[in-house]
XYZ file of C-alpha atoms in Angstrom:
252
model
C 13.808 -34.238 33.805
C 14.123 -30.470 33.420
C 17.459 -30.625 31.566
C 16.255 -32.667 28.530
C 13.177 -30.460 28.201
C 15.243 -27.252 28.405
C 17.613 -28.716 25.822
C 14.670 -29.386 23.483
C 13.380 -25.858 24.063
C 16.787 -24.355 23.257
C 16.920 -26.366 20.015
C 13.498 -25.062 19.001
C 14.517 -21.467 19.742
C 17.763 -21.920 17.793
C 15.834 -23.271 14.816
C 13.572 -20.228 14.928
C 16.445 -17.740 15.160
C 18.351 -19.367 12.299
C 15.367 -19.386 9.922
C 14.947 -16.435 7.547
C 12.029 -14.239 8.541
C 8.817 -15.013 6.695
C 5.842 -12.791 6.151
C 4.104 -11.861 9.376
C 0.906 -13.666 8.424
C 2.736 -17.026 8.296
C 4.447 -16.695 11.694
C 1.830 -18.052 14.059
C 1.930 -19.744 17.442
C -0.640 -22.431 18.264
C -1.185 -23.673 21.813
C -3.201 -26.890 22.145
C -4.361 -28.281 25.487
C -5.815 -31.789 25.484
C -7.512 -33.648 28.319
C -9.998 -36.414 29.052
C -9.957 -39.981 30.403
C -7.200 -42.514 29.713
C -7.330 -46.251 30.322
C -4.971 -49.140 29.562
C -5.791 -52.470 27.945
C -2.267 -53.915 28.245
C 0.734 -53.412 30.525
C 3.116 -56.392 30.538
C 6.431 -56.129 32.389
C 9.538 -58.277 32.912
C 12.653 -56.710 34.481
C 15.261 -57.984 33.916
C 14.296 -59.720 30.690
C 16.047 -63.009 31.468
C 15.720 -66.044 33.735
C 16.156 -63.890 36.870
C 12.950 -61.920 36.179
C 9.277 -62.911 35.874
C 6.786 -61.536 33.366
C 3.572 -60.216 34.900
C 0.536 -58.079 34.130
C 0.894 -54.715 35.882
C -2.838 -54.084 35.336
C -3.469 -56.612 38.141
C -2.154 -53.892 40.465
C -2.959 -50.577 38.788
C -6.252 -51.495 37.149
C -7.252 -50.351 33.680
C -8.563 -46.884 34.606
C -10.028 -44.573 33.547
C -7.781 -41.810 34.892
C -7.599 -38.127 33.854
C -4.757 -36.972 31.622
C -3.339 -33.719 30.262
C -1.180 -32.958 27.224
C 0.186 -29.536 26.221
C 1.416 -28.838 22.675
C 3.025 -25.604 21.459
C 3.714 -25.144 17.729
C 5.337 -22.317 15.790
C 4.808 -21.823 12.044
C 8.232 -20.826 10.692
C 6.878 -20.340 7.165
C 4.078 -21.655 4.991
C 6.038 -24.916 4.593
C 7.823 -25.485 7.927
C 6.840 -25.607 11.596
C 8.446 -26.681 14.887
C 6.734 -27.800 18.071
C 7.139 -28.877 21.684
C 4.905 -31.404 23.435
C 4.588 -32.356 27.101
C 2.694 -35.647 27.430
C 2.760 -37.217 30.911
C 1.157 -40.564 31.700
C 1.040 -42.040 35.207
C -1.169 -44.640 36.851
C -0.946 -46.530 40.138
C -2.934 -48.839 42.388
C -2.916 -51.760 44.817
C -3.650 -55.406 44.101
C -2.495 -58.979 44.519
C -0.225 -60.871 42.163
C -1.403 -64.383 41.166
C 2.144 -65.757 41.578
C 5.407 -64.681 43.207
C 7.195 -62.180 40.963
C 10.920 -61.498 40.757
C 11.279 -57.881 39.679
C 14.409 -55.662 39.547
C 16.316 -57.769 42.060
C 13.469 -58.232 44.579
C 10.744 -60.860 45.057
C 7.103 -59.853 45.582
C 4.856 -62.507 47.070
C 1.473 -63.610 45.811
C -1.585 -63.302 48.046
C -0.517 -60.034 49.697
C -1.186 -56.447 48.637
C 1.381 -54.906 46.267
C 1.444 -51.292 45.114
C 2.263 -50.795 41.457
C 3.208 -47.509 39.760
C 3.579 -47.008 36.016
C 5.027 -43.793 34.576
C 5.615 -42.933 30.933
C 6.216 -39.196 30.552
C 7.419 -37.879 27.198
C 8.849 -34.546 26.078
C 8.938 -34.098 22.311
C 10.591 -31.701 19.887
C 9.111 -31.890 16.396
C 9.559 -30.487 12.898
C 7.056 -30.782 10.058
C 6.904 -29.969 6.369
C 3.522 -28.683 5.147
C 2.427 -29.309 1.585
C 0.351 -26.643 -0.190
C -3.369 -27.020 0.443
C -5.137 -29.156 -2.152
C -8.850 -28.509 -2.147
C -10.166 -29.414 1.299
C -6.996 -31.300 2.245
C -4.015 -30.235 4.366
C -1.072 -32.655 4.674
C 2.159 -32.480 6.660
C 4.958 -34.871 7.628
C 8.181 -34.699 9.583
C 10.290 -36.045 12.428
C 10.140 -35.933 16.213
C 12.766 -36.329 18.929
C 11.102 -37.979 21.938
C 12.680 -37.818 25.393
C 11.294 -40.677 27.495
C 11.061 -40.542 31.301
C 9.646 -43.957 32.239
C 9.540 -46.075 35.375
C 7.846 -49.135 36.866
C 7.805 -49.415 40.676
C 6.556 -52.190 42.965
C 6.213 -51.933 46.759
C 5.151 -54.570 49.302
C 5.701 -53.883 52.989
C 9.336 -52.891 53.381
C 10.286 -54.310 49.962
C 10.471 -51.886 47.070
C 12.046 -51.947 43.625
C 11.881 -49.870 40.474
C 13.582 -49.481 37.111
C 13.765 -45.834 35.924
C 14.455 -45.374 32.230
C 15.533 -42.101 30.630
C 16.199 -42.172 26.911
C 15.807 -40.501 23.527
C 13.817 -42.013 20.653
C 13.416 -40.686 17.080
C 9.938 -40.834 15.526
C 8.373 -40.032 12.170
C 5.149 -38.028 11.970
C 2.267 -37.498 9.555
C -0.931 -35.454 9.686
C -3.901 -35.323 7.313
C -6.776 -32.877 7.692
C -9.892 -32.565 5.567
C -12.575 -29.896 5.848
C -16.007 -31.436 5.258
C -18.395 -28.595 6.192
C -18.293 -24.956 7.195
C -16.060 -24.742 10.322
C -15.845 -28.558 10.558
C -12.850 -30.784 9.756
C -11.645 -34.329 10.319
C -8.014 -34.749 11.402
C -5.704 -37.779 11.634
C -2.316 -37.409 13.330
C 0.317 -40.084 14.005
C 3.867 -40.247 15.347
C 5.711 -43.538 15.470
C 8.610 -45.793 14.596
C 9.457 -49.451 15.148
C 12.527 -51.667 15.360
C 13.262 -55.256 16.485
C 14.071 -53.884 19.975
C 10.753 -52.066 20.378
C 8.283 -49.568 18.967
C 6.252 -46.460 19.789
C 3.004 -45.370 18.107
C 0.954 -42.331 19.120
C -2.080 -41.794 16.859
C -5.234 -39.720 17.113
C -8.363 -39.099 15.076
C -10.535 -36.087 15.915
C -13.365 -33.932 14.659
C -12.570 -30.213 14.918
C -14.848 -27.172 14.991
C -13.736 -23.573 14.432
C -15.195 -21.638 17.370
C -13.613 -18.342 16.266
C -10.767 -17.208 13.974
C -8.331 -17.977 16.810
C -10.003 -20.782 18.773
C -10.721 -24.357 17.676
C -12.265 -27.227 19.630
C -11.643 -30.926 19.034
C -13.189 -34.214 20.090
C -11.852 -37.671 19.296
C -9.818 -40.721 20.248
C -6.092 -41.202 20.808
C -4.080 -44.387 21.255
C -0.513 -44.837 22.525
C 1.076 -48.258 22.089
C 4.582 -49.616 22.306
C 7.412 -50.797 24.475
C 10.847 -52.393 24.532
C 12.130 -55.945 24.283
C 15.859 -56.165 24.953
C 18.306 -57.823 27.354
C 17.395 -55.438 30.175
C 13.622 -55.019 29.992
C 10.404 -56.278 28.486
C 7.669 -53.661 28.761
C 4.685 -53.244 26.453
C 1.666 -51.068 27.188
C -1.408 -49.929 25.264
C -3.241 -46.780 26.359
C -6.529 -45.375 25.043
C -7.614 -41.736 25.411
C -10.947 -39.965 25.170
C -9.743 -36.752 23.563
C -11.171 -33.306 24.334
C -9.059 -30.307 23.352
C -8.785 -26.613 22.533
C -6.316 -24.954 20.149
C -5.573 -21.223 20.358
C -3.633 -19.328 17.674
C -1.780 -16.164 18.590
């Protein structure tokens, strides 16, 4: 997975080097670290997505959570109107359980009534660009596009039987952020990245209250949701994750 991430990093650096230098006060880095609990309310899987595979609820094995999570976001303000960013957003959950019926998955059959280990992974690496409109009163608005590199996998194990279906791919997304200051040091922020098509969709949205701890440090508290999946000839996978969001942003 290192190669796609290094490729995204090189693209971000190239964008920076090819952009005319702006005034020093507009060239800021912002590092945001986000953590908290994550739980899932849906995780349906069928691989392959035809008569040789069975659809089942992976939550029967992994449970709903909550599990801890971590996201790291690094943004660079190229000018007062443009910024680029990198995001590392891993998501992994696993557990043991029993399937209510026999399940044919990725060429193997897993029997009901006996313990099965299930693993779900959906790690994303994202390279983003945003356009920032001039501030209007208490409002700050920005919109742009994101290139998401997906490193996903579903694995089942029962005794000596094991099967998985790793999926590495690239997905384009659109992004939008709205921020409104409502009191001294306080602001409300809504941020969403997403795109949909007949073959699948991906939506990552968050709403948070922020508080300016110092000129360089900002805290945030809120809720994030990640929903989506794919429905094609090879796979049917749809999951819905919910996050309790606690974060810190540092400008330097």
